Coordinates of C-alpha atoms in Angstrom, one line a residue:
M7 CA -4.1 2.5 6.3
A8 CA -6.2 0.0 8.3
H9 CA -6.1 2.4 11.3
V10 CA -7.4 5.3 9.0
A11 CA -10.2 3.2 7.7
I12 CA -11.3 2.2 11.1
I13 CA -11.3 5.8 12.3
I14 CA -13.3 6.9 9.2
I15 CA -15.9 4.2 9.8
L16 CA -16.1 5.0 13.5
L17 CA -16.6 8.7 13.0
S18 CA -19.2 8.2 10.2
T19 CA -21.3 6.1 12.6
L20 CA -21.2 9.0 15.1
Q21 CA -22.7 11.6 12.8
L22 CA -26.1 11.4 14.5
S23 CA -28.7 14.2 14.2
S24 CA -29.3 16.2 17.3
S25 CA -32.9 15.0 17.4
M26 CA -31.7 11.4 17.8
L27 CA -29.5 12.1 20.8
D28 CA -30.5 11.3 24.4
T29 CA -29.8 14.7 26.0
S30 CA -29.7 13.0 29.4
K31 CA -26.2 12.1 28.2
G32 CA -25.2 15.6 27.1
K33 CA -24.9 17.2 23.7
W34 CA -22.0 18.4 21.5
K35 CA -21.9 21.5 19.3
L36 CA -19.2 22.7 16.9
L37 CA -18.5 26.4 17.7
K38 CA -15.9 27.1 15.1
S39 CA -14.2 24.8 12.6
S40 CA -10.9 26.7 13.0
I41 CA -9.5 29.3 15.3
G42 CA -6.2 29.2 13.4
V43 CA -4.2 27.6 16.2
S44 CA -4.3 24.3 18.1
A45 CA -5.4 24.8 21.7
M46 CA -2.6 23.2 23.6
H47 CA -3.1 25.6 26.5
M48 CA -6.4 27.2 27.6
A49 CA -7.6 29.7 30.2
L50 CA -10.7 31.7 30.9
L51 CA -10.5 35.3 31.9
P52 CA -13.1 37.1 34.0
N53 CA -14.5 38.8 30.9
D54 CA -15.5 35.3 29.7
R55 CA -12.9 35.3 26.9
I56 CA -10.9 32.1 26.3
I57 CA -7.1 32.6 25.9
T58 CA -5.4 29.8 24.0
F59 CA -2.1 29.1 22.4
D60 CA 0.3 26.4 21.2
R61 CA 4.0 27.1 20.7
T62 CA 5.8 29.7 18.6
D63 CA 8.0 27.3 16.7
F64 CA 5.3 24.9 15.6
G65 CA 5.4 25.8 11.9
P66 CA 2.9 27.9 10.0
S67 CA -0.5 28.2 11.8
N68 CA -3.7 28.8 9.9
I69 CA -4.0 32.5 10.9
T70 CA -1.7 35.4 10.3
F71 CA -1.2 39.0 11.4
P72 CA -1.8 41.8 9.0
A73 CA 1.3 42.5 7.0
N74 CA 2.0 45.8 8.8
K75 CA 1.7 44.2 12.3
C76 CA 4.0 41.1 12.0
P77 CA 5.9 40.8 15.3
R78 CA 8.8 39.1 13.5
E79 CA 10.6 40.0 10.2
T80 CA 10.5 36.4 9.0
D81 CA 7.3 35.0 10.6
C82 CA 3.8 36.6 10.5
Y83 CA 1.9 33.5 11.8
V84 CA -0.2 33.8 14.9
H85 CA 0.3 31.3 17.7
S86 CA -2.1 32.7 20.4
V87 CA -5.7 33.9 20.1
E88 CA -8.5 35.2 22.2
F89 CA -11.8 33.3 21.5
N90 CA -15.2 34.8 22.4
P91 CA -17.5 31.8 23.0
A92 CA -20.7 34.0 22.8
K93 CA -19.9 35.6 19.4
R94 CA -17.4 32.9 18.2
G95 CA -14.9 35.7 17.3
V96 CA -11.2 35.2 17.2
R97 CA -8.6 37.9 18.0
P98 CA -4.9 37.3 17.2
L99 CA -2.5 37.8 20.1
T100 CA 1.2 38.5 20.0
I101 CA 3.4 36.0 21.8
L102 CA 7.1 35.9 20.9
S103 CA 8.9 33.4 23.2
D104 CA 8.4 29.6 23.0
T105 CA 5.4 28.6 25.1
W106 CA 5.7 24.8 24.4
C107 CA 4.5 22.8 27.4
S108 CA 4.3 25.7 29.8
S109 CA 2.1 26.5 32.8
G110 CA -0.1 29.3 34.2
A111 CA -2.6 30.6 36.7
L112 CA -5.1 33.5 37.1
L113 CA -3.8 36.2 39.5
P114 CA -6.1 37.8 42.1
D115 CA -6.6 40.8 39.9
G116 CA -7.8 38.7 37.0
V117 CA -4.6 38.9 35.0
L118 CA -3.5 35.6 33.5
I119 CA 0.2 34.8 34.4
Q120 CA 1.9 32.3 32.3
S121 CA 5.3 30.8 32.9
G122 CA 8.1 28.9 31.2
G123 CA 8.3 26.9 28.0
N124 CA 11.1 25.6 25.8
N125 CA 14.3 27.1 24.4
E126 CA 14.3 30.9 24.7
G127 CA 10.9 30.7 26.5
E128 CA 12.1 28.5 29.4
R129 CA 12.6 31.4 31.9
V130 CA 9.9 33.8 30.5
V131 CA 6.9 35.0 32.4
R132 CA 4.0 36.4 30.4
T133 CA 0.9 38.2 31.4
I134 CA -2.4 39.2 29.7
S135 CA -5.2 41.3 31.2
P136 CA -8.9 41.0 30.6
C137 CA -9.7 43.9 28.3
D138 CA -10.8 44.2 24.7
D139 CA -7.4 45.2 23.2
C140 CA -4.9 43.7 25.7
D141 CA -2.1 41.6 24.5
W142 CA 0.7 39.5 26.0
V143 CA 3.5 41.3 27.9
E144 CA 6.6 39.2 28.3
T145 CA 9.3 39.4 31.0
R146 CA 12.4 37.6 29.7
N147 CA 14.0 36.6 33.1
G148 CA 10.8 36.2 35.1
L149 CA 12.0 32.8 36.5
V150 CA 15.0 31.7 38.5
S151 CA 15.2 28.4 36.7
P152 CA 14.1 27.0 33.3
R153 CA 10.6 25.6 33.6
W154 CA 9.3 23.1 31.0
Y155 CA 6.4 20.8 31.9
A156 CA 6.0 22.4 35.3
S157 CA 2.8 23.0 37.3
N158 CA 1.4 26.2 38.9
Q159 CA -0.9 26.9 41.9
L160 CA -2.2 30.3 43.2
L161 CA -1.4 30.6 47.0
P162 CA -3.2 32.3 49.9
D163 CA -0.8 35.4 49.7
G164 CA -1.7 35.9 46.0
K165 CA 1.6 34.7 44.7
V166 CA 1.9 31.6 42.4
I167 CA 4.1 28.6 43.1
I168 CA 5.7 26.8 40.2
V169 CA 6.8 23.3 40.8
G170 CA 9.1 21.1 38.8
G171 CA 9.7 20.9 35.1
R172 CA 12.1 18.8 33.0
R173 CA 15.3 18.3 34.9
Q174 CA 14.2 20.8 37.6
F175 CA 13.8 19.2 41.0
T176 CA 12.9 22.5 42.6
Y177 CA 10.1 25.1 43.1
E178 CA 9.9 28.9 43.1
F179 CA 7.4 31.7 43.3
I180 CA 6.2 34.3 40.8
P181 CA 6.0 37.2 40.3
R182 CA 9.7 37.1 41.0
S183 CA 11.4 39.7 43.2
L184 CA 15.1 40.8 43.3
N185 CA 16.0 38.3 46.0
S186 CA 13.9 35.3 44.6
V187 CA 15.5 31.9 44.9
E188 CA 14.5 28.3 44.1
Y189 CA 14.0 25.6 46.7
H190 CA 15.2 22.0 46.3
L191 CA 12.5 19.3 46.3
P192 CA 14.1 15.8 46.5
F193 CA 10.6 14.2 46.0
L194 CA 10.8 15.1 42.3
E195 CA 14.1 13.2 42.0
Q196 CA 12.7 10.3 43.9
T197 CA 9.7 9.9 41.6
L198 CA 11.8 10.2 38.4
R199 CA 11.6 7.1 36.2
T200 CA 14.3 8.0 33.6
D201 CA 15.5 11.3 32.3
L202 CA 13.9 10.7 28.9
F203 CA 10.6 9.3 30.2
P204 CA 10.2 10.8 33.7
N205 CA 6.5 9.9 34.5
N206 CA 6.6 12.8 37.0
L207 CA 6.3 15.9 34.8
Y208 CA 3.3 18.3 35.2
P209 CA 3.0 17.1 38.8
F210 CA -0.5 17.3 40.2
I211 CA -0.5 20.1 42.8
H212 CA -3.4 21.2 45.0
L213 CA -3.6 23.7 47.8
N214 CA -4.7 21.9 51.0
T215 CA -7.1 23.6 53.3
D216 CA -4.3 23.9 56.0
G217 CA -2.2 26.0 53.6
N218 CA 0.2 23.3 52.7
L219 CA 0.7 21.9 49.1
F220 CA -0.3 18.4 48.0
V221 CA 2.2 17.3 45.4
F222 CA 1.6 14.0 43.4
A223 CA 4.1 12.6 40.9
N224 CA 4.3 9.2 39.2
D225 CA 2.4 7.1 41.8
R226 CA 3.4 8.9 45.1
A227 CA 2.4 12.0 47.0
I228 CA 3.6 14.3 49.7
L229 CA 2.3 17.3 51.7
L230 CA 4.7 20.2 51.4
D231 CA 5.1 23.1 53.7
Y232 CA 6.5 25.3 50.9
M233 CA 7.1 28.3 53.3
H234 CA 9.7 26.3 55.2
N235 CA 10.7 23.8 52.4
K236 CA 9.6 20.9 54.6
V237 CA 7.7 17.7 53.8
V238 CA 5.2 17.4 56.5
R239 CA 3.5 14.2 55.3
N240 CA 4.3 11.2 53.0
Y241 CA 1.2 9.6 51.6
P242 CA 0.9 5.9 50.7
V243 CA 1.8 4.8 47.2
M244 CA -1.2 4.7 44.9
P245 CA -2.0 1.0 44.3
G246 CA -2.0 -0.6 40.9
G247 CA 1.5 -0.1 39.5
V248 CA 0.3 2.7 37.3
A249 CA 2.1 6.0 36.5
R250 CA -0.2 9.0 36.4
N251 CA 1.9 11.9 35.2
Y252 CA 3.5 12.8 31.9
P253 CA 4.1 10.9 29.7
S254 CA 1.9 8.2 31.3
T255 CA -0.6 11.1 31.8
G256 CA -3.7 10.7 33.9
S257 CA -5.4 13.7 35.5
S258 CA -6.4 15.0 39.0
V259 CA -8.9 17.2 40.8
L260 CA -9.4 18.4 44.3
L261 CA -13.0 17.3 45.0
P262 CA -15.5 20.0 46.0
L263 CA -14.9 21.6 49.4
T264 CA -18.1 21.8 51.5
L265 CA -17.9 24.9 53.7
S266 CA -21.0 24.2 55.9
G267 CA -19.7 24.0 59.4
A268 CA -16.2 24.9 58.5
T269 CA -14.3 27.6 60.4
K270 CA -10.8 29.1 60.6
T271 CA -9.8 26.4 63.0
T272 CA -11.9 23.6 61.4
P273 CA -11.3 23.6 57.7
P274 CA -13.5 21.6 55.3
L275 CA -12.7 18.0 54.2
A276 CA -10.1 18.0 51.5
E277 CA -10.1 15.0 49.1
V278 CA -8.1 14.4 45.9
F279 CA -9.4 12.3 43.0
I280 CA -6.9 11.0 40.4
C281 CA -8.0 9.0 37.3
G282 CA -6.3 7.4 34.3
G283 CA -2.7 6.9 33.3
T284 CA -0.8 3.8 32.2
V285 CA 2.0 1.4 33.1
P286 CA 5.4 3.0 33.6
D287 CA 6.9 1.7 30.4
A288 CA 4.0 2.3 28.1
I289 CA 5.9 5.0 26.2
D290 CA 8.8 2.6 25.6
K291 CA 6.4 0.1 24.0
A292 CA 4.6 2.8 22.0
L293 CA 7.9 3.8 20.4
A294 CA 8.2 0.1 19.3
N295 CA 4.6 0.3 17.9
I296 CA 3.1 -1.6 20.8
Y297 CA 0.2 0.4 22.3
V298 CA -0.6 -0.7 25.8
E299 CA -4.2 -0.2 27.1
G300 CA -4.5 2.6 29.6
T301 CA -5.9 2.1 33.0
K302 CA -9.6 2.4 34.1
T303 CA -8.5 3.0 37.7
C304 CA -9.1 6.0 39.9
G305 CA -8.2 6.8 43.5
R306 CA -9.6 9.1 46.2
L307 CA -7.4 10.2 49.0
R308 CA -8.5 12.3 52.1
L309 CA -5.6 14.6 52.7
N310 CA -6.0 15.3 56.4
D311 CA -7.1 11.9 57.8
D312 CA -5.0 10.5 60.6
N313 CA -4.3 7.4 58.5
P314 CA -5.1 8.4 54.9
K315 CA -5.6 5.5 52.4
W316 CA -6.4 5.4 48.7
E317 CA -9.9 4.3 47.9
M318 CA -9.7 2.8 44.5
T319 CA -12.5 2.5 41.8
E320 CA -12.8 2.1 38.1
M321 CA -14.1 4.3 35.2
P322 CA -16.3 2.7 32.5
L323 CA -13.5 3.3 29.9
S324 CA -9.7 3.1 29.9
R325 CA -8.2 6.5 29.4
I326 CA -4.9 8.3 29.1
M327 CA -4.6 12.1 28.5
G328 CA -8.1 12.7 29.8
D329 CA -9.0 16.2 31.2
M330 CA -10.8 16.2 34.6
L331 CA -13.0 19.2 35.1
L332 CA -15.2 20.2 38.0
L333 CA -18.7 21.3 37.1
P334 CA -20.7 23.9 39.1
T335 CA -22.9 21.0 40.4
G336 CA -19.8 19.5 42.1
D337 CA -19.7 16.6 39.6
V338 CA -16.5 15.7 37.7
L339 CA -16.4 15.5 33.9
I340 CA -13.6 13.3 32.4
I341 CA -13.2 14.2 28.8
N342 CA -10.7 13.9 25.8
G343 CA -7.8 11.4 25.5
A344 CA -7.1 8.0 24.2
A345 CA -7.4 4.4 25.3
C346 CA -4.0 3.1 24.4
G347 CA -0.3 4.2 24.2
A348 CA 1.2 7.2 25.9
A349 CA 1.4 11.0 25.7
G350 CA 3.7 12.3 22.9
W351 CA 3.9 12.7 19.2
D352 CA 2.0 9.8 17.5
L353 CA 2.3 7.6 20.5
A354 CA -1.4 7.0 21.3
R355 CA -4.2 5.1 19.6
E356 CA -8.0 4.6 20.0
P357 CA -9.4 8.0 20.8
V358 CA -11.9 8.0 23.7
L359 CA -14.8 10.0 22.3
H360 CA -17.2 9.5 25.2
P361 CA -16.9 11.8 28.2
V362 CA -17.7 10.3 31.6
L363 CA -19.5 12.1 34.4
Y364 CA -18.5 11.2 38.0
E365 CA -20.8 11.9 40.9
P366 CA -18.6 12.2 44.0
V367 CA -21.4 11.7 46.5
S368 CA -22.9 8.5 44.9
K369 CA -19.4 7.5 43.5
R370 CA -21.2 6.7 40.3
F371 CA -19.8 7.0 36.7
L372 CA -22.1 7.9 33.8
K373 CA -21.1 7.5 30.2
M374 CA -22.0 10.6 28.1
N375 CA -22.7 11.1 24.4
P376 CA -19.6 11.0 22.2
T377 CA -17.9 13.7 20.1
T378 CA -16.9 13.0 16.5
I379 CA -13.5 14.7 16.8
P380 CA -10.6 12.8 18.4
R381 CA -8.9 14.9 21.1
M382 CA -5.5 13.4 21.6
Y383 CA -2.2 14.8 22.8
H384 CA -2.1 18.6 23.2
S385 CA -5.9 19.0 23.6
S386 CA -7.5 21.0 26.3
A387 CA -10.9 21.9 27.9
H388 CA -12.4 24.5 30.2
L389 CA -15.7 25.2 32.0
L390 CA -17.6 28.3 30.7
S391 CA -19.8 30.6 32.7
D392 CA -22.9 29.4 30.9
G393 CA -22.3 25.8 32.2
R394 CA -20.9 24.3 29.0
V395 CA -17.5 22.9 28.6
I396 CA -15.3 24.2 25.8
V397 CA -13.0 21.7 24.1
G398 CA -10.2 22.4 21.7
G399 CA -6.8 21.3 20.4
S400 CA -5.2 18.0 19.6
N401 CA -1.9 18.0 17.8
P402 CA 0.0 14.7 18.4
N403 CA 2.3 15.6 15.6
S404 CA 5.5 17.7 15.0
N405 CA 4.3 21.0 13.6
Y406 CA 0.9 21.5 11.9
N407 CA 0.1 18.2 10.1
F408 CA -3.3 17.8 8.6
S409 CA -2.7 14.4 6.9
A410 CA -1.5 12.3 9.8
L411 CA -3.4 9.5 11.4
F412 CA -4.6 12.0 14.0
P413 CA -4.2 15.4 12.3
T414 CA -3.6 18.7 13.9
E415 CA -7.0 19.9 15.1
L416 CA -7.9 23.6 15.0
S417 CA -11.6 23.4 15.8
I418 CA -13.4 24.5 19.0
E419 CA -16.5 22.7 20.2
A420 CA -18.7 22.8 23.3
F421 CA -20.1 19.9 25.4
S422 CA -23.4 20.7 27.2
P423 CA -23.7 18.5 30.3
P424 CA -27.1 16.9 31.0
Y425 CA -28.1 19.6 33.5
L426 CA -28.6 22.0 30.6
F427 CA -31.6 20.0 29.4
G428 CA -33.8 19.9 32.5
P429 CA -36.2 18.6 33.5
S430 CA -36.0 21.2 36.4
S431 CA -36.1 24.9 35.7
R432 CA -32.8 26.7 35.6
P433 CA -32.2 29.3 38.3
N434 CA -31.2 32.8 37.1
I435 CA -29.1 35.1 39.3
T436 CA -30.5 38.6 39.1
G437 CA -28.2 40.3 41.5
I438 CA -25.6 40.1 44.3
V439 CA -26.2 42.6 47.0
T440 CA -22.5 42.8 48.0
G441 CA -21.5 43.3 44.4
V442 CA -18.6 41.4 42.9
N443 CA -16.3 41.9 45.9
L444 CA -16.7 39.4 48.7
V445 CA -15.2 39.5 52.1
Y446 CA -13.9 36.4 54.0
E447 CA -16.5 35.2 56.6
R448 CA -19.0 37.9 55.6
K449 CA -22.6 37.3 54.4
V450 CA -23.2 37.2 50.6
V451 CA -26.8 37.9 49.5
V452 CA -27.8 36.6 46.1
N453 CA -31.1 37.4 44.4
F454 CA -32.3 34.9 41.9
R455 CA -35.4 33.9 39.9
W456 CA -36.7 30.4 39.7
K457 CA -39.9 29.4 37.9
G458 CA -41.5 26.7 39.9
K459 CA -44.4 26.2 37.5
G460 CA -46.8 25.8 40.5
K461 CA -44.3 24.0 42.7
D462 CA -42.7 25.4 45.8
L463 CA -39.0 25.8 46.0
D464 CA -37.5 23.0 48.2
D465 CA -34.6 24.4 50.3
R466 CA -33.1 20.9 50.5
K467 CA -32.5 20.9 46.7
M468 CA -30.6 24.1 46.6
Y469 CA -26.9 25.0 47.1
V470 CA -24.5 27.7 46.0
T471 CA -21.0 27.1 44.5
M472 CA -17.9 29.1 43.7
M473 CA -15.5 27.9 41.0
A474 CA -11.9 29.1 40.7
P475 CA -11.0 29.2 37.0
S476 CA -8.1 27.0 35.9
F477 CA -5.3 27.0 33.5
T478 CA -5.5 23.8 31.5
T479 CA -2.8 22.0 29.5
H480 CA -1.5 18.4 29.2
S481 CA -4.6 16.9 31.0
F482 CA -4.2 19.0 34.2
S483 CA -6.3 22.0 35.1
M484 CA -4.1 24.0 37.5
H485 CA -5.7 25.8 40.4
Q486 CA -9.1 24.3 39.7
R487 CA -11.2 24.6 42.9
L488 CA -14.9 24.3 43.7
L489 CA -16.4 25.6 47.0
V490 CA -19.9 24.6 48.2
M491 CA -20.9 27.6 50.3
E492 CA -22.7 27.5 53.6
V493 CA -26.3 28.7 53.2
A494 CA -27.7 30.6 56.1
E495 CA -31.2 31.5 54.7
I496 CA -33.4 31.1 51.7
R497 CA -36.6 33.2 51.4
Q498 CA -39.1 34.2 48.7
R499 CA -39.3 37.8 47.9
F500 CA -42.3 37.8 45.5
A501 CA -43.6 35.6 42.7
D502 CA -40.7 33.6 41.2
N503 CA -38.1 35.8 42.9
Y504 CA -36.0 34.6 45.8
V505 CA -33.0 35.5 47.9
V506 CA -30.3 33.2 49.4
V507 CA -28.0 34.4 52.1
C508 CA -24.6 32.6 52.2
L509 CA -21.4 32.8 54.1
A510 CA -18.2 33.6 52.2
P511 CA -15.2 31.2 52.8
A512 CA -13.4 31.8 56.1
T513 CA -9.8 31.8 55.0
A514 CA -7.5 32.3 52.0
E515 CA -6.2 28.8 52.5
V516 CA -9.6 27.5 51.6
A517 CA -10.3 30.2 49.0
P518 CA -7.2 31.9 47.7
P519 CA -7.8 35.5 46.7
G520 CA -9.1 36.2 43.3
Y521 CA -12.0 35.7 40.9
Y522 CA -14.6 32.9 41.1
Q523 CA -17.6 31.8 39.1
L524 CA -20.6 31.8 41.5
S525 CA -23.6 29.6 40.7
I526 CA -26.9 28.7 42.3
V527 CA -27.7 25.0 41.8
Y528 CA -31.3 23.8 42.2
D529 CA -32.3 20.1 41.8
G530 CA -29.0 19.5 40.0
V531 CA -29.4 22.4 37.5
P532 CA -26.9 25.3 37.8
S533 CA -27.6 28.9 37.0
R534 CA -25.3 30.7 34.6
S535 CA -22.5 31.8 36.9
R536 CA -21.6 35.3 37.9
W537 CA -18.0 36.5 38.4
V538 CA -17.2 37.5 42.0
R539 CA -13.9 38.3 43.6
I540 CA -12.7 37.6 47.2
G541 CA -9.6 39.0 49.0
S542 CA -7.3 41.8 48.1

């Protein structure tokens, strides 16, 4: 009961009026008190709808299908919804197989592909298209092997690689063909702590600019030539004696790829950034009601250096189960999670309510304004096209439990980063001359409006970014990728209207085919993004 009292006091002190907040540290807004399900998994489609779901055997949700549309004879509860952030509307979706702790990615055609899960869902592949009345389509034997707690990444050829999973030391590709096989990856066995508490589930995977796959599990990493099933590089162990993957659960991003000067033969610098996690036996202690403080440490690693080494730093706050999201400015937002314990049902304490903003260039951390809603295990977050970050979920309990220490959370809120509050004017994209379809290495002409209020536009303060939308679950945003485009020319057309000429990325290894959110950033303030598509 003491824990409950502390939480109530803490939350009551955070109920500040918006007028009292310093917007230079961001701002929170509740979008909907309940979407009916807990947002364990989250993805954004190119129609700006959020697809979210939990698991189908999680007990009664708070939303049901109409009686005449129940997908099951015995269960009419909804476990997946489409959320419209603009209108705050909720549309029930039909998902039949168990999606607990599954993975996903956005295909080049804008279709969300989602893979694995538990029990009867462990080999299932599901897809949903971006249209007003589309629903989930399920392929029962879409995977060669069962995949539970695996990670996905879109590849240059438009296929998706799925790596690992509980008791699965292999990888495979989807969509599956008649002759599909799985490939053994000994690294996943080598990084296993124990079968019960592996510390290597949901491995962090990032597509390197040379086309190989960076794979991080526990505290170690390799570079994998997945086409030939060959490890081409072993990276040094990350210092500190901290495990970073489930259930010690930190998070990871590939830092922005700057395309200026890059060519087919000279790819941009690729650097991974990993934050949070805890000591390897934190979950053992949590099961004995001893909640070890998570780490403050982060590490940066340049993937293609001749002698790569981890550059270590510290966040302002200890954190496990934090989500790391790239923003259109190139900064990293670290949000959600707890300060102590481990990932799992009722195994964490001390919710971390303050997001942290990390600036990769200055290497500076900035503590943001707090939410009032703990976002513990099974929470998620995603960048929206308007520049806000949507946050949902938190269900560190078995089934839907609204009376636990940290209850099941059905709400959706949005965090507005400081860039949405000025002081500079926000650019507004008015058109893209090439349309939504970009071509590798070709020019992209973007028209935009910027109100200088008597000041001239300073070319040095402007850049253009492309964001690949992610699939987020369990503190890892799969396929998240930000490209800083090469700018060839900026000129004024008339009054407050300008045009910027950019060069599209050179290769599919740098920019896998598919949809991206294109933004113009001026003096640290991004425009609302426009969806574009590159490749076939």
